[in-house]
Coordinates of C-alpha atoms in Angstrom, one line a residue:
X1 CA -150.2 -9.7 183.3
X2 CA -147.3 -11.8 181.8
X3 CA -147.4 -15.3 180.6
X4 CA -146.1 -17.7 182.8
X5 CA -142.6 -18.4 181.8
X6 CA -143.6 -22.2 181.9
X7 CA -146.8 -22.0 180.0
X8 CA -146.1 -20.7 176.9
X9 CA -150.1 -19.7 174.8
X10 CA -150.4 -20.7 171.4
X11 CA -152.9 -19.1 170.1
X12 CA -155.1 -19.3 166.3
X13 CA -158.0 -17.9 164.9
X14 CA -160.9 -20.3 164.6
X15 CA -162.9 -20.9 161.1
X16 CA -164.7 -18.6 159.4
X17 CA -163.8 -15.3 161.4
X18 CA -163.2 -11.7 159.8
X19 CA -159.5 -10.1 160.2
X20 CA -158.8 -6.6 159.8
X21 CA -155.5 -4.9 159.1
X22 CA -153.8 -3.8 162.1
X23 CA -152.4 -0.5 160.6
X24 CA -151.3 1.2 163.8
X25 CA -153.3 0.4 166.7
X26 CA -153.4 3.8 168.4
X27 CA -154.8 5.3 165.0
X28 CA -157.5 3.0 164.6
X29 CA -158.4 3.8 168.4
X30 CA -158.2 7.6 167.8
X31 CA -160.2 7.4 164.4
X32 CA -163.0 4.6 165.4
X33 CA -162.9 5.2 169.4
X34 CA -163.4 1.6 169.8
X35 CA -161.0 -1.2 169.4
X36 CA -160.7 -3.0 166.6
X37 CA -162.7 -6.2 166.4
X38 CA -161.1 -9.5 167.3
X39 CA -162.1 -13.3 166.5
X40 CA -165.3 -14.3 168.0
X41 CA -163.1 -17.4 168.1
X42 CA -159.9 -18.5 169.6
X43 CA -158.2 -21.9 170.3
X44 CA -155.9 -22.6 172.6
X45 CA -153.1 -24.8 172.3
X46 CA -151.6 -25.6 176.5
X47 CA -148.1 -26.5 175.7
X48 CA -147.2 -26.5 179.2
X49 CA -146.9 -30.1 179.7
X50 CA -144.7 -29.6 177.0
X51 CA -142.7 -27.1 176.0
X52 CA -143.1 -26.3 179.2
X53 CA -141.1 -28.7 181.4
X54 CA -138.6 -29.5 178.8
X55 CA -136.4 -27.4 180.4
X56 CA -136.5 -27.6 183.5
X57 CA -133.5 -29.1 185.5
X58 CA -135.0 -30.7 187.9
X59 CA -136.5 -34.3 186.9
X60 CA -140.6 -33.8 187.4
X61 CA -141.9 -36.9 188.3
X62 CA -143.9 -38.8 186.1
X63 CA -147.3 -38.9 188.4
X64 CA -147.0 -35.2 188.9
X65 CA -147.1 -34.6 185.3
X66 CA -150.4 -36.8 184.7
X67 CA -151.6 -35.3 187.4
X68 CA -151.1 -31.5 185.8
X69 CA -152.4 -32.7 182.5
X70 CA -156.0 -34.4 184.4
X71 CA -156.0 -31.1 186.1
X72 CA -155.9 -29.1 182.8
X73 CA -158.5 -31.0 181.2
X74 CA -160.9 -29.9 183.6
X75 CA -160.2 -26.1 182.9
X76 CA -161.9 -26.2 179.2
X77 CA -159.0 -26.4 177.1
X78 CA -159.7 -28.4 173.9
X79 CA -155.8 -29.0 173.0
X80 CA -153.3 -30.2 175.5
X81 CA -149.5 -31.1 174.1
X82 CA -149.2 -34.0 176.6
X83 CA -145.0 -34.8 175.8
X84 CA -142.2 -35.2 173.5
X85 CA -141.2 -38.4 172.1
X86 CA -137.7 -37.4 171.4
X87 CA -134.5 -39.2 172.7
X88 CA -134.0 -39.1 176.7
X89 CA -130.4 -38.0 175.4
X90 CA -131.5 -34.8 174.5
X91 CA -134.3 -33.9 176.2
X92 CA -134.4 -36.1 179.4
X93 CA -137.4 -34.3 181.4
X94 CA -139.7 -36.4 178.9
X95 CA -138.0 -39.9 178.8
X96 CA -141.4 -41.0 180.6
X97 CA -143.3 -40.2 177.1
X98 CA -144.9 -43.6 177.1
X99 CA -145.7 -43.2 180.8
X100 CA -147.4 -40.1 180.3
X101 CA -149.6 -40.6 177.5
X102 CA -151.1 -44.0 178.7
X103 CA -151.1 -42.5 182.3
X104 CA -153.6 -39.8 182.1
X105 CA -157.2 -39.9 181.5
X106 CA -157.7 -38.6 178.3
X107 CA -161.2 -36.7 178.3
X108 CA -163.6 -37.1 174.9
X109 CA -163.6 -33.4 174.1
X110 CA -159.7 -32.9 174.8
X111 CA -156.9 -33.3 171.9
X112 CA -153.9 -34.5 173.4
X113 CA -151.2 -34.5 170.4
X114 CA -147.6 -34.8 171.2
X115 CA -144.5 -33.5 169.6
X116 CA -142.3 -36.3 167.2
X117 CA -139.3 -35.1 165.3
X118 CA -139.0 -38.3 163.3
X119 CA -140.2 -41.4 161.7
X120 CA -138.8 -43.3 164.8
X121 CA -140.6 -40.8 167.5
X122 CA -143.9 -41.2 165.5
X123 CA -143.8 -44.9 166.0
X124 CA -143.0 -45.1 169.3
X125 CA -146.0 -42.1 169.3
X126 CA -148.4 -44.2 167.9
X127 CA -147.6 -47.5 170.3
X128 CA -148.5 -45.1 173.1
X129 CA -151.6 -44.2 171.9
X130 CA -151.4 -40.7 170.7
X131 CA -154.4 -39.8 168.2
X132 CA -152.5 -36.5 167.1
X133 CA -148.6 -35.5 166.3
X134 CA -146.5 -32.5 165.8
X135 CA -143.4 -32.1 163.8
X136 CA -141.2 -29.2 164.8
X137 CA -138.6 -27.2 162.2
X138 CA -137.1 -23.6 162.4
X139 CA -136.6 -20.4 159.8
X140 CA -133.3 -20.7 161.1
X141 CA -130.6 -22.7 159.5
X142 CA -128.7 -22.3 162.7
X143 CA -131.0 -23.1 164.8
X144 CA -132.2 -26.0 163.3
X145 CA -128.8 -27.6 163.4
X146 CA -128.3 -26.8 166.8
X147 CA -131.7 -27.8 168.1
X148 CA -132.3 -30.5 166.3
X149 CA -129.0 -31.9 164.6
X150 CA -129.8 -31.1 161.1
X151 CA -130.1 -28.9 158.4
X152 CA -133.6 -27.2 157.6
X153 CA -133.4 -29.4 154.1
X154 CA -132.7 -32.6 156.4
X155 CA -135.5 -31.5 158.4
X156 CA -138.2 -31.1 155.6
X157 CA -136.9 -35.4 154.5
X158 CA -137.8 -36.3 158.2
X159 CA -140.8 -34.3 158.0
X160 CA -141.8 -36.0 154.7
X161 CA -141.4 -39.4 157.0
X162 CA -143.7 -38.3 159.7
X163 CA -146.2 -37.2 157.5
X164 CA -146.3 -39.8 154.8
X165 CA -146.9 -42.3 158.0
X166 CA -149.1 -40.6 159.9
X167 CA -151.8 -40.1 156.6
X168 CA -151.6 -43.9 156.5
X169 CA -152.6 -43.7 159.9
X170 CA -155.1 -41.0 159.4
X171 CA -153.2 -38.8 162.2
X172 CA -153.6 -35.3 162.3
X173 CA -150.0 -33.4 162.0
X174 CA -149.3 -29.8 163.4
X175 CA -145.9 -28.5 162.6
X176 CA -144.1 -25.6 164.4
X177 CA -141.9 -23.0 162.8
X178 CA -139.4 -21.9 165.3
X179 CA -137.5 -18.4 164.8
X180 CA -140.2 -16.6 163.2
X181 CA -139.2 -13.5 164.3
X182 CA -135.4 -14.0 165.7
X183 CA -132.8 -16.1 166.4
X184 CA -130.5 -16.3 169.1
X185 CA -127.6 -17.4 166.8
X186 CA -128.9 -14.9 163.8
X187 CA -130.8 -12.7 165.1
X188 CA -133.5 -11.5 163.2
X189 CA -135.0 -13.4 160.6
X190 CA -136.5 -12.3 156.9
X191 CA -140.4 -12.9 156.9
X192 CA -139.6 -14.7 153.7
X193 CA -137.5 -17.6 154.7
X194 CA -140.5 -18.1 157.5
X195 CA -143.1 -17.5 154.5
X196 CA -141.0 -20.3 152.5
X197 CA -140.4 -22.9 155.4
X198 CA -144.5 -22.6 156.7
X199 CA -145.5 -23.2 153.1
X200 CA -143.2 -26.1 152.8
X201 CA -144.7 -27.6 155.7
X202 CA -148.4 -27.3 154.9
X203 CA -147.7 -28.3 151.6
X204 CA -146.6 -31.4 153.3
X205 CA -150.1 -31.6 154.5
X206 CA -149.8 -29.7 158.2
X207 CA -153.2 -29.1 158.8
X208 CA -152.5 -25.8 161.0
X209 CA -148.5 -24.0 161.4
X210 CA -147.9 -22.3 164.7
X211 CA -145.4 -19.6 164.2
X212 CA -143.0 -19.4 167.3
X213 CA -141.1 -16.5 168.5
X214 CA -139.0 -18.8 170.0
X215 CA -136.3 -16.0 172.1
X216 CA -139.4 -13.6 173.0
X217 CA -137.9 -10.4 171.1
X218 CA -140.2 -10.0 168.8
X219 CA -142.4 -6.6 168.4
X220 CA -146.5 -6.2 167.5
X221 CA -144.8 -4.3 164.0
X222 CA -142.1 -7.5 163.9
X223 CA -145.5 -10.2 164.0
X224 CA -147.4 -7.8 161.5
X225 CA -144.4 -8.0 159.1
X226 CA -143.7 -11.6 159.5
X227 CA -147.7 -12.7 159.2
X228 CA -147.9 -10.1 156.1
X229 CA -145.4 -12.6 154.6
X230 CA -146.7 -15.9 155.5
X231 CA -150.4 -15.6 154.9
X232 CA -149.5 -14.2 151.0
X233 CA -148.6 -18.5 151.5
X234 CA -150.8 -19.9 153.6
X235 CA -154.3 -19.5 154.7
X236 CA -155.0 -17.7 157.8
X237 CA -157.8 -19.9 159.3
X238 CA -154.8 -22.6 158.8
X239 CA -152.3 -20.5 161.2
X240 CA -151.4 -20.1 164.9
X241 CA -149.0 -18.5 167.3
X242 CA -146.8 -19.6 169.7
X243 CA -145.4 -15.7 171.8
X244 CA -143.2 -16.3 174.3
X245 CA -142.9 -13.4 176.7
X246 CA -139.4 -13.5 177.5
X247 CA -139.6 -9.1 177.1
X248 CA -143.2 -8.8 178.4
X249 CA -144.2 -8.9 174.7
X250 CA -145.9 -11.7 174.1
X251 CA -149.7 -10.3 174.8
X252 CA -149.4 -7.6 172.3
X253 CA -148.0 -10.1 169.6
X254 CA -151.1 -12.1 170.0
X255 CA -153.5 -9.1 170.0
X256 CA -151.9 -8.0 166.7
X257 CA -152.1 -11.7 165.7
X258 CA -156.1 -11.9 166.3
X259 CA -157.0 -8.8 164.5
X260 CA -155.0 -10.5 161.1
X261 CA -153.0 -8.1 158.7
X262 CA -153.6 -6.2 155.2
X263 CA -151.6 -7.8 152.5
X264 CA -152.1 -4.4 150.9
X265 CA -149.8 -2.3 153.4

């Protein structure tokens, strides 16, 4: 069935797994009568906590959102985005950041990173207790203004920030490309500038880059295009996906996404 509107899956292929080309699926059904092979490994990332409840109009209360996060880190999950520490201006579902991450019990097998999109979030981050951070841009210079105040080049100098603190710190940083695929102020996206923006922020020293099809329209030929691009850039076991599925999509984006892509085709 669908994804739960509030829970969006971000999905990546574990270490050391083999990825075919996806060519077209129904052809590789009809010539192998099987389907093709997938990852004998795949990670989860639960961003509900997250991503989400950020939206949400109505103010969750603090204890019910510890209490969702203890109750996901009994279901197996090894990554839970716990909160946001951005400003309650913008995004006032998570003005209890602080709350929230020295609220719940924080299982030993559990990552529980959290989302900073500056120097200033990172600190406040780190006072909390979080062991793990994520930095957020966009392949959209539209977007990015509009989301989060800045130009994609302003973005990458915060990033630079975030990242030169946290390797002081020895803190593990994820980043997220938003519009991989579209825009809602652009609309679709080259694969390129997504190619160009992902390397930027591995470069940096992202240890993973989940690309985000942030409005949902994106198409199992739109993700194979898009990852063609990005893995000529980056290395695959360092990628992930984050498939919303605002068009019932977002299940057959990550099944194209698990079988991998030939840089050949």
């Amino acid at each position: 069935g669908n994804l739960p509107a509030s829970v969006k899956e971000c999905l990546s292929a574990g270490l050391d797994i083999n990825w075919i080309s996806t060519g077209e699926l129904l052809s590789l059904g009809q010539q192998n009568d099987v389907a093709p092979p997938l990852p004998q490994f795949v990670k989860i990332v639960e961003v509900g906590p997250r991503d989400g409840l950020q939206n949400e109009k109505v103010i969750v209360p603090t204890e019910m959102k510890i209490k969702l996060i203890n109750l996901l880190s009994e279901t197996g999950l090894p990554v839970i985005e716990a909160t946001s520490f951005v400003s309650s201006k913008w995004v006032p579902q998570l003005a209890d950041h602080t709350e929230v991450m020295q609220g719940i019990k924080k299982c030993p097998q559990v990552s529980y990173p959290v989302l900073t999109p500056n120097l200033h979030g990172f600190q406040a981050a780190m006072e909390a207790g979080a062991k793990e951070v994520a930095i957020f841009g966009a392949a959209s210079e539209t977007f990015s203004r509009r989301n989060t105040n800045c130009s994609i080049e302003e973005s990458m100098q915060r990033f630079e920030e975030v990242i030169r603190a946290a390797k002081q710190g020895s803190i593990p940083v994820r980043g997220y490309v938003s519009c991989a695929i579209g825009c809602p102020y652009e609309g679709t996206i080259p694969p390129a500038k997504v190619a160009e923006v992902a390397q930027r922020m591995y470069n940096m020293g992202c240890y993973e880059i989940s690309l985000g099809d942030t409005t949902g329209i994106g198409t199992p030929g739109d993700m194979k295009e898009m990852l063609q691009a990005v893995l000529k850039e980056i290395p695959k076991n360092a990628l992930a996906v984050h498939c919303h599925d605002t068009y019932g999509q977002a299940l057959a984006n990550v099944y194209v996404a698990l079988q991998g892509v030939d840089l050949c085709k």
